[in-house]
Structures are given as structure tokens and as C-alpha cells.
Short mmCIF file of C-alpha atoms in Angstrom, two decimals:
data_model
loop_
_atom_site.label_atom_id
_atom_site.label_comp_id
_atom_site.label_asym_id
_atom_site.label_seq_id
_atom_site.Cartn_x
_atom_site.Cartn_y
_atom_site.Cartn_z
CA MET Z 1 -54.29 -69.58 -117.80
CA GLY Z 2 -51.94 -71.26 -115.38
CA SER Z 3 -51.62 -75.00 -114.98
CA GLU Z 4 -50.69 -77.29 -112.13
CA MET Z 5 -48.37 -80.27 -112.30
CA ASP Z 6 -47.53 -82.76 -109.60
CA LEU Z 7 -43.76 -83.09 -109.84
CA PHE Z 8 -43.83 -86.35 -107.90
CA ASP Z 9 -45.81 -87.94 -110.73
CA GLN Z 10 -43.09 -87.14 -113.25
CA PRO Z 11 -40.42 -89.76 -113.98
CA LEU Z 12 -36.96 -88.73 -112.83
CA GLU Z 13 -35.38 -90.44 -115.83
CA GLN Z 14 -36.52 -91.08 -119.37
CA VAL Z 15 -35.98 -94.50 -120.92
CA MET Z 16 -35.92 -95.32 -124.62
CA TYR Z 17 -35.74 -98.76 -126.23
CA VAL Z 18 -34.59 -98.50 -129.83
CA SER Z 19 -33.86 -101.04 -132.53
CA SER Z 20 -31.52 -98.92 -134.63
CA PRO Z 21 -30.04 -99.35 -138.12
CA VAL Z 22 -27.22 -97.03 -137.03
CA VAL Z 23 -26.35 -99.27 -134.08
CA GLU Z 24 -26.57 -102.38 -136.25
CA SER Z 25 -24.38 -100.88 -139.00
CA ILE Z 26 -21.72 -100.09 -136.42
CA GLY Z 27 -22.21 -103.56 -134.95
CA MET Z 28 -21.50 -105.11 -138.34
CA LEU Z 29 -18.37 -102.98 -138.67
CA CYS Z 30 -17.22 -104.23 -135.25
CA ALA Z 31 -17.92 -107.84 -136.26
CA ILE Z 32 -15.94 -107.42 -139.48
CA THR Z 33 -13.04 -105.73 -137.71
CA THR Z 34 -12.82 -108.36 -134.95
CA ASN Z 35 -13.73 -111.24 -137.31
CA ASN Z 36 -16.54 -112.24 -134.94
CA LYS Z 37 -18.25 -115.20 -136.65
CA GLU Z 38 -20.09 -116.53 -133.62
CA PHE Z 39 -23.56 -115.52 -134.79
CA LEU Z 40 -22.93 -114.45 -138.38
CA GLY Z 41 -21.10 -117.54 -139.65
CA GLU Z 42 -20.50 -117.53 -143.40
CA ASP Z 43 -22.41 -114.26 -143.81
CA LEU Z 44 -19.52 -112.43 -142.18
CA ALA Z 45 -17.07 -113.70 -144.80
CA LYS Z 46 -19.52 -112.66 -147.53
CA MET Z 47 -19.76 -109.16 -146.08
CA GLN Z 48 -15.97 -108.91 -145.86
CA GLU Z 49 -15.67 -109.99 -149.48
CA LEU Z 50 -18.32 -107.54 -150.66
CA LEU Z 51 -16.66 -104.62 -148.88
CA GLY Z 52 -13.18 -105.51 -150.13
CA GLU Z 53 -10.02 -104.02 -148.66
CA GLN Z 54 -10.78 -101.08 -146.41
CA PRO Z 55 -7.95 -98.98 -144.92
CA VAL Z 56 -10.30 -97.88 -142.14
CA ILE Z 57 -10.77 -101.47 -140.97
CA GLU Z 58 -7.02 -102.06 -140.92
CA GLN Z 59 -6.59 -98.91 -138.81
CA LEU Z 60 -9.33 -99.99 -136.42
CA ARG Z 61 -7.52 -103.29 -135.96
CA MET Z 62 -4.48 -101.37 -134.77
CA LEU Z 63 -6.39 -100.04 -131.77
CA PRO Z 64 -5.83 -101.54 -128.30
CA GLN Z 65 -7.76 -104.69 -127.46
CA ASN Z 66 -11.52 -104.06 -127.79
CA GLY Z 67 -10.72 -100.54 -128.98
CA VAL Z 68 -13.00 -100.88 -132.01
CA PHE Z 69 -16.01 -100.69 -129.69
CA PHE Z 70 -15.04 -97.10 -128.87
CA ILE Z 71 -16.94 -96.28 -132.05
CA TYR Z 72 -20.17 -96.36 -130.08
CA ASN Z 73 -19.04 -93.37 -128.01
CA LEU Z 74 -19.91 -91.26 -131.06
CA LEU Z 75 -23.57 -91.80 -130.23
CA ILE Z 76 -23.18 -89.25 -127.42
CA PRO Z 77 -22.61 -86.20 -129.67
CA ILE Z 78 -24.78 -87.70 -132.44
CA PRO Z 79 -27.76 -89.52 -130.88
CA ASN Z 80 -29.39 -90.22 -134.24
CA PHE Z 81 -30.62 -93.82 -134.31
CA THR Z 82 -33.09 -93.91 -137.17
CA SER Z 83 -31.14 -92.68 -140.19
CA VAL Z 84 -27.66 -93.89 -141.09
CA GLU Z 85 -27.48 -91.19 -143.75
CA GLN Z 86 -28.12 -88.42 -141.23
CA PHE Z 87 -25.81 -89.99 -138.65
CA THR Z 88 -22.88 -90.26 -141.07
CA GLU Z 89 -23.47 -86.76 -142.46
CA LYS Z 90 -23.34 -85.29 -138.95
CA LEU Z 91 -20.29 -87.43 -138.26
CA LYS Z 92 -18.48 -85.81 -141.18
CA GLN Z 93 -19.46 -82.38 -139.89
CA LEU Z 94 -18.16 -83.09 -136.39
CA LYS Z 95 -14.97 -81.16 -135.67
CA ASP Z 96 -11.88 -83.34 -135.67
CA GLU Z 97 -11.07 -82.63 -132.05
CA TYR Z 98 -14.57 -83.60 -130.92
CA PHE Z 99 -14.49 -86.73 -133.08
CA VAL Z 100 -11.28 -87.83 -131.35
CA TYR Z 101 -12.48 -86.67 -127.92
CA TYR Z 102 -15.60 -88.84 -128.06
CA PHE Z 103 -13.82 -91.68 -129.85
CA TRP Z 104 -11.51 -91.79 -126.83
CA SER Z 105 -14.51 -91.98 -124.47
CA GLU Z 106 -14.00 -88.40 -123.19
CA GLU Z 107 -11.12 -89.79 -121.10
CA ILE Z 108 -8.44 -87.56 -122.65
CA PRO Z 109 -8.95 -83.85 -121.78
CA LEU Z 110 -10.21 -81.82 -124.73
CA GLU Z 111 -7.27 -79.46 -124.36
CA THR Z 112 -4.86 -82.40 -124.78
CA VAL Z 113 -6.80 -83.68 -127.79
CA HIS Z 114 -6.62 -80.23 -129.37
CA GLN Z 115 -2.87 -80.16 -128.82
CA LEU Z 116 -2.36 -83.64 -130.29
CA ILE Z 117 -4.38 -82.91 -133.41
CA HIS Z 118 -2.40 -79.75 -134.13
CA ASN Z 119 0.89 -81.44 -133.30
CA PRO Z 120 0.60 -85.25 -133.54
CA ALA Z 121 4.31 -85.68 -132.76
CA SER Z 122 3.64 -84.34 -129.26
CA ILE Z 123 2.16 -87.75 -128.45
CA TRP Z 124 5.68 -88.82 -127.49
CA GLY Z 125 5.72 -86.36 -124.63
CA VAL Z 126 2.28 -87.19 -123.23
CA GLU Z 127 1.88 -89.58 -120.30
CA ALA Z 128 0.96 -93.15 -121.28
CA THR Z 129 -2.75 -94.03 -121.30
CA TYR Z 130 -4.87 -97.02 -122.31
CA TYR Z 131 -4.81 -95.71 -125.87
CA TRP Z 132 -1.03 -95.50 -126.16
CA GLN Z 133 0.87 -97.79 -123.82
CA THR Z 134 3.79 -98.77 -126.06
CA ASP Z 135 6.01 -97.07 -128.61
CA GLU Z 136 4.12 -98.98 -131.31
CA ASN Z 137 0.83 -97.56 -130.01
CA ARG Z 138 2.25 -94.02 -129.97
CA ALA Z 139 3.57 -94.36 -133.52
CA PHE Z 140 0.13 -95.52 -134.69
CA VAL Z 141 -1.67 -92.70 -132.86
CA GLU Z 142 0.72 -90.10 -134.28
CA LYS Z 143 0.03 -91.25 -137.83
CA TRP Z 144 -3.70 -91.66 -137.18
CA LEU Z 145 -4.01 -88.11 -135.83
CA SER Z 146 -2.08 -86.67 -138.76
CA GLU Z 147 -4.70 -88.18 -141.09
CA ILE Z 148 -7.75 -87.77 -138.84
CA THR Z 149 -9.85 -85.68 -141.24
CA ASN Z 150 -9.43 -88.26 -143.99
CA PHE Z 151 -10.04 -91.12 -141.55
CA LYS Z 152 -13.24 -89.54 -140.29
CA GLU Z 153 -14.53 -89.15 -143.87
CA GLN Z 154 -13.65 -92.73 -144.84
CA PHE Z 155 -15.03 -94.03 -141.57
CA ALA Z 156 -18.40 -92.34 -142.10
CA ASN Z 157 -18.54 -93.53 -145.71
CA LEU Z 158 -17.82 -97.12 -144.64
CA ILE Z 159 -20.69 -97.14 -142.13
CA LEU Z 160 -22.99 -95.80 -144.84
CA GLN Z 161 -21.69 -98.38 -147.33
CA ILE Z 162 -22.39 -101.20 -144.88
CA SER Z 163 -25.93 -99.94 -144.25
CA GLN Z 164 -26.68 -99.80 -147.98
CA ASN Z 165 -25.29 -103.26 -148.71
CA SER Z 166 -28.09 -105.60 -149.87
CA LEU Z 167 -26.78 -108.55 -147.85
CA PHE Z 168 -26.66 -106.42 -144.71
CA GLN Z 169 -30.19 -105.16 -145.34
CA ASP Z 170 -31.48 -108.72 -145.81
CA LEU Z 171 -29.75 -109.84 -142.60
CA LEU Z 172 -31.06 -106.82 -140.72
CA GLU Z 173 -34.62 -107.53 -141.79
CA SER Z 174 -34.35 -111.22 -140.88
CA LYS Z 175 -33.04 -110.40 -137.38
CA GLN Z 176 -35.45 -107.56 -136.64
CA SER Z 177 -37.78 -109.82 -134.68
CA VAL Z 178 -34.90 -110.90 -132.43
CA ALA Z 179 -34.18 -107.30 -131.47
CA GLN Z 180 -37.86 -106.55 -130.88
CA GLN Z 181 -38.25 -109.62 -128.69
CA SER Z 182 -35.22 -108.53 -126.69
CA ILE Z 183 -36.80 -105.12 -126.10
CA ALA Z 184 -40.10 -106.72 -125.07
CA THR Z 185 -38.25 -108.93 -122.57
CA LEU Z 186 -36.51 -105.94 -120.98
CA LYS Z 187 -39.77 -104.05 -120.62
CA GLN Z 188 -41.39 -107.03 -118.89
CA LEU Z 189 -38.73 -106.98 -116.18
CA SER Z 190 -40.18 -103.74 -114.78
CA LEU Z 191 -36.88 -102.70 -113.21
CA GLU Z 192 -35.71 -99.19 -112.41
CA PRO Z 193 -33.51 -97.88 -115.27
CA LEU Z 194 -30.21 -98.15 -113.38
CA LEU Z 195 -31.01 -101.66 -112.15
CA LEU Z 196 -32.08 -102.66 -115.66
CA ALA Z 197 -28.83 -101.30 -117.10
CA GLN Z 198 -26.84 -103.30 -114.56
CA TYR Z 199 -28.89 -106.40 -115.34
CA VAL Z 200 -28.17 -106.11 -119.05
CA MET Z 201 -24.47 -105.51 -118.44
CA GLY Z 202 -24.35 -108.31 -115.88
CA LYS Z 203 -22.50 -106.28 -113.27
CA THR Z 204 -22.87 -103.58 -110.66
CA PHE Z 205 -21.51 -100.26 -111.92
CA ARG Z 206 -18.69 -98.64 -109.99
CA ARG Z 207 -19.24 -95.29 -111.69
CA VAL Z 208 -22.76 -93.90 -111.86
CA SER Z 209 -24.29 -90.48 -112.27
CA ASP Z 210 -27.69 -88.88 -112.06
CA TYR Z 211 -28.60 -89.96 -115.59
CA LYS Z 212 -31.56 -88.14 -117.11
CA MET Z 213 -31.81 -90.42 -120.12
CA TYR Z 214 -31.27 -94.14 -120.63
CA TYR Z 215 -31.09 -95.76 -124.06
CA PHE Z 216 -31.31 -99.53 -124.43
CA LEU Z 217 -30.06 -100.45 -127.90
CA PRO Z 218 -30.09 -104.12 -128.97
CA SER Z 219 -27.77 -105.25 -131.75
CA TYR Z 220 -27.76 -108.69 -133.30
CA PHE Z 221 -24.47 -108.08 -135.11
CA LEU Z 222 -22.65 -106.92 -131.98
CA SER Z 223 -23.44 -110.19 -130.16
CA PRO Z 224 -22.28 -111.34 -127.67
CA VAL Z 225 -20.64 -108.03 -126.70
CA ARG Z 226 -22.31 -105.61 -124.26
CA ILE Z 227 -21.19 -101.98 -123.93
CA ARG Z 228 -22.07 -99.12 -121.62
CA ILE Z 229 -21.44 -95.60 -122.90
CA PHE Z 230 -22.17 -92.71 -120.61
CA ASN Z 231 -21.47 -89.19 -119.50
CA GLU Z 232 -22.95 -87.22 -116.62
CA SER Z 233 -26.48 -87.10 -118.04
CA VAL Z 234 -26.92 -89.96 -120.54
CA CYS Z 235 -26.37 -93.71 -120.32
CA PHE Z 236 -26.38 -95.88 -123.45
CA ILE Z 237 -26.58 -99.65 -123.11
CA VAL Z 238 -25.69 -101.32 -126.41
CA TYR Z 239 -25.99 -105.07 -126.12
CA GLY Z 240 -25.80 -108.14 -128.31
CA CYS Z 241 -29.25 -109.70 -128.53
CA ALA Z 242 -28.56 -112.88 -130.53
CA LYS Z 243 -29.04 -114.95 -127.39
CA PRO Z 244 -31.32 -114.29 -124.40
CA LEU Z 245 -29.94 -111.97 -121.75
CA SER Z 246 -29.11 -113.21 -118.29
CA ASP Z 247 -27.55 -111.59 -115.26
CA ASP Z 248 -23.88 -112.60 -115.11
CA ARG Z 249 -23.84 -111.73 -111.43
CA GLU Z 250 -26.24 -114.62 -110.74
CA LYS Z 251 -24.14 -116.94 -112.89
CA SER Z 252 -20.97 -115.93 -111.10
CA GLU Z 253 -22.55 -116.57 -107.69
CA THR Z 254 -23.73 -120.04 -108.72
CA LEU Z 255 -20.38 -120.95 -110.22
CA ALA Z 256 -18.52 -119.56 -107.21
CA LYS Z 257 -20.55 -121.77 -104.86
CA GLN Z 258 -19.88 -124.85 -106.99
CA LEU Z 259 -16.18 -124.11 -107.34
CA LYS Z 260 -15.90 -123.44 -103.62
CA ALA Z 261 -17.57 -126.80 -102.96
CA ILE Z 262 -14.92 -128.69 -104.94
CA ALA Z 263 -12.02 -126.54 -103.73
CA ASP Z 264 -11.02 -129.21 -101.23
CA PRO Z 265 -8.73 -132.20 -101.93
CA ASN Z 266 -10.99 -134.69 -100.11
CA ARG Z 267 -14.13 -133.49 -101.85
CA LEU Z 268 -12.40 -133.70 -105.22
CA LEU Z 269 -11.28 -137.27 -104.49
CA MET Z 270 -14.77 -138.10 -103.29
CA LEU Z 271 -16.34 -136.66 -106.42
CA ARG Z 272 -13.90 -138.61 -108.58
CA MET Z 273 -14.79 -141.87 -106.80
CA LEU Z 274 -18.54 -141.21 -107.00
CA ALA Z 275 -18.28 -140.42 -110.70
CA THR Z 276 -17.49 -144.07 -111.41
CA GLN Z 277 -19.46 -145.96 -108.74
CA LYS Z 278 -22.14 -145.71 -106.09
CA GLU Z 279 -20.78 -145.68 -102.53
CA TYR Z 280 -21.89 -145.21 -98.91
CA GLY Z 281 -20.35 -143.01 -96.26
CA ALA Z 282 -18.31 -145.61 -94.35
CA LYS Z 283 -16.67 -146.82 -97.56
CA LEU Z 284 -15.78 -143.24 -98.54
CA ALA Z 285 -14.31 -142.65 -95.07
CA GLU Z 286 -12.16 -145.76 -95.44
CA TYR Z 287 -11.05 -144.71 -98.91
CA LEU Z 288 -10.10 -141.20 -97.82
CA GLY Z 289 -8.80 -142.08 -94.36
CA ILE Z 290 -11.10 -139.62 -92.57
CA THR Z 291 -14.00 -139.96 -90.13
CA THR Z 292 -17.56 -140.69 -91.29
CA ALA Z 293 -18.65 -137.42 -89.68
CA THR Z 294 -16.22 -135.52 -91.92
CA VAL Z 295 -17.44 -137.48 -94.94
CA SER Z 296 -21.03 -136.53 -94.10
CA HIS Z 297 -20.02 -132.86 -93.96
CA HIS Z 298 -18.29 -133.08 -97.37
CA LEU Z 299 -21.25 -134.91 -98.93
CA GLU Z 300 -23.68 -132.30 -97.61
CA THR Z 301 -21.55 -129.54 -99.15
CA LEU Z 302 -21.52 -131.28 -102.54
CA LYS Z 303 -25.26 -132.01 -102.36
CA LYS Z 304 -26.10 -128.37 -101.68
CA VAL Z 305 -24.61 -127.31 -105.00
CA GLY Z 306 -26.18 -130.20 -106.90
CA LEU Z 307 -23.02 -132.18 -107.67
CA VAL Z 308 -23.92 -135.30 -105.66
CA GLN Z 309 -27.15 -137.32 -105.48
CA GLU Z 310 -28.36 -139.43 -102.58
CA GLU Z 311 -30.29 -142.70 -102.81
CA LYS Z 312 -31.51 -144.77 -99.87
CA ILE Z 313 -31.49 -148.55 -100.37
CA GLY Z 314 -32.87 -150.30 -97.34
CA THR Z 315 -31.29 -148.61 -94.35
CA ILE Z 316 -28.15 -147.49 -96.16
CA LYS Z 317 -27.67 -144.17 -97.97
CA TYR Z 318 -25.68 -144.39 -101.21
CA PHE Z 319 -24.18 -141.46 -103.06
CA THR Z 320 -23.27 -140.86 -106.70
CA ALA Z 321 -21.92 -137.89 -108.60
CA ASP Z 322 -24.51 -136.14 -110.75
CA LYS Z 323 -22.45 -136.31 -113.94
CA GLU Z 324 -24.89 -134.14 -115.83
CA GLN Z 325 -24.56 -131.35 -113.25
CA VAL Z 326 -20.78 -131.72 -113.07
CA ASN Z 327 -20.51 -131.45 -116.86
CA GLU Z 328 -22.93 -128.51 -116.85
CA MET Z 329 -20.76 -126.73 -114.29
CA PHE Z 330 -17.72 -126.97 -116.55
CA ARG Z 331 -19.74 -125.98 -119.64
CA SER Z 332 -21.14 -122.97 -117.79
CA MET Z 333 -17.63 -122.01 -116.70
CA GLN Z 334 -16.37 -122.10 -120.29
CA ILE Z 335 -19.30 -120.03 -121.55
CA PHE Z 336 -19.00 -117.57 -118.67
CA LEU Z 337 -15.29 -116.96 -119.24
CA LYS Z 338 -15.75 -116.71 -123.00
CA ALA Z 339 -18.47 -114.11 -122.55
#
């Protein structure tokens, strides 16, 4: 018997939200490699002590800045989120050239990867890329490729070792509710998958494709890092969930307006004066040597971004700097740049 299906009722993309022990194990490895104590505190040092010296970690630290996060690209050929044992077993079975190909974000042609694995010394004749920009980088890559089978084995074993560590398991269990709450928050936003991915990443993507599958993967141990991994059909969003998500684009717009408001010598002098005392427009004009009309324009600009308050006493308007808002602007700037 035939059946009918309304294609317009079918979602164009599939979306999965997964709290994954695989993602968290990799997140812990990233935290250990980068010595990211922001959310782990003393527990990170305990994990490092329990694991002891690991050649794999030292090699990961030799990668270009933020290179350790390339690890997550291996989720593309091995999208196994529920079992660290199965993930690491498949990782060991992955051919060396595919391991390197995905580790390098599919940015180096497979043919070139194949050539480099069979002749690591040929790295010196290949055009510079993000992964080898200096002679020191090339020397590291040459040695790394010559030992890639052993590295892959040790790398997989280390991820498994982390996942089986009792301290890690206790931490994972204690943070599970944080990850689940993060997933619930994303679902409540009711955004289209691409818009949701951009919200989580805090930016508009320059490169997009007709993704058929979106994965949103929270990780407490990766916090505060956010990573997008993608190819033509799949988009993974792996994001630190230790603190609530917010759209960095909105933050940048607010900060840009505030910074633009103070990007004027007279407004800066005015803000400095109003930070210590309450003044009215004519006095500010006298102090700055400009007209009261110009002062009014500057005050209106500062008021619009919340840096100046107005108070009417009798028939005279007095102005003061909102110190709390000024301090919050600088705090937000520090946090924004750090993120």
C-alpha cells in the first residue's frame, strides 16, 4: 500500500541537543592542556596530578595558539557522543591520514596529508599554513607526523583515561544539571537552527552551508570557549556552559555605542568633571570653553548611553556621572575582550 507525505511538513534540518561524556572528556583534556582554571579551580590541578606526565599533552601544547581545540574536529568522522569507550576505539581504527585530515579541520587537502604522512620531511617544501608558519612549527609537525600512529593511540588512551578517572566522573555528575539547564534554555529560544548557532557563537557566520544536521553540545569543562565545527552537511556547536549564554553581538553593539559616546575630548572632560561633582550646563560650558548648546548636545549623547544622570532642582537642571554605569562599562569591556 502506498503512503502520502507532505514534504512541506518535514523539517529541512535536524537538530540534536546532547550532553555528552565524550565532549566533556575532550573538554577536560583541553582545560588541562591550556591550564584553564577559570571554572575548575583546584580541581584542575588535582586532575593534572592524577594523570601525571603525559607526552600527548606536551605535544598538544606545541600546536599553534588554540590548536588544542582542533581535537573536536574528530567528531565529524566519529559522531559518537554517548560512549567514550566506543569513540576512542573508533579513533584508534581511523586511518592515520584521516585522523590528521580531520585534526587539521579538513583545511589541508587529503592528497597533501597523504604525502606528508608518507614523507614527513616534505613539510619543508609545502607552502606555509596556519599549522606551520615558522621553522619551529615545521620541525614539530615533521616529528609529529613521523610518530602519528603512536600519537593517535596515546591520544585515544588519554581521553579514555580521563573519562574513567573518579574525580572526573564526580565532577561530571555534579555539573550535569548545568549542561541540562543550558540545553533547556536553548530550546526555549525557539530560533531557527542557523540563527541559534550564531546566537551561541555570538557572531554572524561568514561561511555557511546547507546543513542537514545541527548538534548543540554543552561542555562545562570547555568553558568559556565556544567552537563551531562544520563541513558541507553537518554543523557542531560545542560551547562552554559554566555561565549563561548571551549574544556577543548585542554586547558589542552596546559597548560600541558607549565607547563612541566618550570618544570625544570634551565629553571625556565633561564626564571626568561630573564624576566628582554635580554641575549645570552653563558651568560646564565655562569650564570647557564651548557654547551651552554644544554642552547640551554632549550631555544628551552621554545620557542616551546611560553614563550621565539628570536631576532638576528648582528651575535648573544638574548633571552627574552615573559612576555605577561607567564602572560597569569598563567591567563589561574587560569581560568581553577576555571572552
